Amino acid sequence: MSNSKSELTKHLVEFTETSATYEDLVVLTPRLPYEGNWGYLGQAAWKRDGPTAPPRGFILMAAEGSDALGDIVDWEPVLRSVEPTPFTTWRGVTRDPKYVCGGDFFKLGTEKPTAAETAGIRAIRRDLVSEVKPENLVWSCRLPFDTLSIYDVAVVTGVVIPTGAFVSTTAPSGINYETIPVLRVE
C-alpha cells in the first residue's frame, strides 16, 4: 500500500465556482491555483438554502514522478432529462482500472461534458482511497418519468475524509447508488 502523504499534496478549499444551477441545486467547482498541476475529484453539490453551508472539498497535486492521479478518458450518462429543463448527469471512465473516478458530473443540456467543462477533474489511484456508500442526500428531484437523487459523504471518521464530490442515482431511495472514493488519512 502506498503512502499518500508522500504522493499527494491535499488542500481543503471552498468550492466557489458555479458550474450549473437547476431549481434549488447548485453545482460548484474549486478555483484551482495557476501554478502546479492541481486537480480535484469532482464537482460538489449544494442545496440552496439547505441545512448545510456551501461545500468544501479537496484539491490535489501528485508529487513529481507519482502516478497518484490519472485521467478521465470519457463520460457515460447516468441520467438524461429533457423536461422541463434539459440536464444530464455523467460518470467518468478511466483508462486503467487501477484508477477510480471521484464523483459524477452534472450539467445543463444533453451533450457529453466537454474538456473545458471538466478541466481539472482527475481520477485517483484506488490504493489511495477507500470506497464507501454515500449516506448524505444532498438533493432530489422528481421528473416526468424518473427521479434524480444526488448523494455525498458528510461523515468524517478520522480514518477517511470526504473529497467534496457526489454521485447521482435514479433510485429515489438511493438503493442503487454507487460507492464514492474518500481519501484515507495517513
mmCIF file of N, CA and C in Angstrom, residues 72-80 88-94 104-105 111-113:
data_model
loop_
_atom_site.group_PDB
_atom_site.id
_atom_site.type_symbol
_atom_site.label_atom_id
_atom_site.label_comp_id
_atom_site.label_asym_id
_atom_site.label_seq_id
_atom_site.Cartn_x
_atom_site.Cartn_y
_atom_site.Cartn_z
ATOM 1 N N ILE A 72 -9.457 11.076 -16.698
ATOM 2 C CA ILE A 72 -10.795 10.626 -17.090
ATOM 3 C C ILE A 72 -10.782 10.673 -18.622
ATOM 4 N N VAL A 73 -11.026 9.538 -19.269
ATOM 5 C CA VAL A 73 -10.914 9.487 -20.728
ATOM 6 C C VAL A 73 -12.258 9.583 -21.442
ATOM 7 N N ASP A 74 -13.353 9.410 -20.702
ATOM 8 C CA ASP A 74 -14.672 9.502 -21.318
ATOM 9 C C ASP A 74 -15.698 9.706 -20.202
ATOM 10 N N TRP A 75 -16.914 10.042 -20.607
ATOM 11 C CA TRP A 75 -18.015 10.232 -19.663
ATOM 12 C C TRP A 75 -19.209 9.435 -20.158
ATOM 13 N N GLU A 76 -19.817 8.625 -19.254
ATOM 14 C CA GLU A 76 -21.005 7.840 -19.582
ATOM 15 C C GLU A 76 -22.218 8.445 -18.888
ATOM 16 N N PRO A 77 -23.369 8.493 -19.577
ATOM 17 C CA PRO A 77 -24.554 9.093 -18.952
ATOM 18 C C PRO A 77 -25.102 8.240 -17.813
ATOM 19 N N VAL A 78 -25.531 8.909 -16.753
ATOM 20 C CA VAL A 78 -26.245 8.259 -15.657
ATOM 21 C C VAL A 78 -27.734 8.543 -15.829
ATOM 22 N N LEU A 79 -28.087 9.819 -16.069
ATOM 23 C CA LEU A 79 -29.483 10.211 -16.263
ATOM 24 C C LEU A 79 -29.546 11.365 -17.244
ATOM 25 N N ARG A 80 -30.507 11.294 -18.156
ATOM 26 C CA ARG A 80 -30.797 12.400 -19.072
ATOM 27 C C ARG A 80 -32.243 12.803 -18.859
ATOM 28 N N THR A 88 -28.270 16.611 -17.564
ATOM 29 C CA THR A 88 -27.746 15.252 -17.534
ATOM 30 C C THR A 88 -26.765 15.102 -16.382
ATOM 31 N N THR A 89 -26.622 13.857 -15.915
ATOM 32 C CA THR A 89 -25.527 13.527 -15.010
ATOM 33 C C THR A 89 -24.683 12.458 -15.688
ATOM 34 N N TRP A 90 -23.394 12.513 -15.420
ATOM 35 C CA TRP A 90 -22.419 11.674 -16.107
ATOM 36 C C TRP A 90 -21.459 11.056 -15.107
ATOM 37 N N ARG A 91 -20.932 9.897 -15.440
ATOM 38 C CA ARG A 91 -19.915 9.226 -14.620
ATOM 39 C C ARG A 91 -18.654 9.072 -15.469
ATOM 40 N N GLY A 92 -17.529 9.433 -14.891
ATOM 41 C CA GLY A 92 -16.256 9.376 -15.601
ATOM 42 C C GLY A 92 -15.755 7.957 -15.805
ATOM 43 N N VAL A 93 -15.036 7.771 -16.909
ATOM 44 C CA VAL A 93 -14.430 6.489 -17.264
ATOM 45 C C VAL A 93 -12.916 6.684 -17.256
ATOM 46 N N THR A 94 -12.214 5.776 -16.597
ATOM 47 C CA THR A 94 -10.753 5.853 -16.561
ATOM 48 C C THR A 94 -10.162 4.883 -17.578
ATOM 49 N N ASP A 104 -19.593 12.076 -9.815
ATOM 50 C CA ASP A 104 -20.345 12.293 -11.045
ATOM 51 C C ASP A 104 -20.276 13.755 -11.474
ATOM 52 N N PHE A 105 -20.793 14.020 -12.675
ATOM 53 C CA PHE A 105 -20.755 15.358 -13.263
ATOM 54 C C PHE A 105 -22.176 15.744 -13.658
ATOM 55 N N GLU A 111 -25.722 17.218 -24.022
ATOM 56 C CA GLU A 111 -24.467 16.841 -24.659
ATOM 57 C C GLU A 111 -23.461 16.356 -23.621
ATOM 58 N N LYS A 112 -22.550 15.494 -24.058
ATOM 59 C CA LYS A 112 -21.481 14.994 -23.200
ATOM 60 C C LYS A 112 -20.650 16.169 -22.697
ATOM 61 N N PRO A 113 -20.147 16.108 -21.463
ATOM 62 C CA PRO A 113 -19.302 17.196 -20.959
ATOM 63 C C PRO A 113 -18.076 17.401 -21.848
#
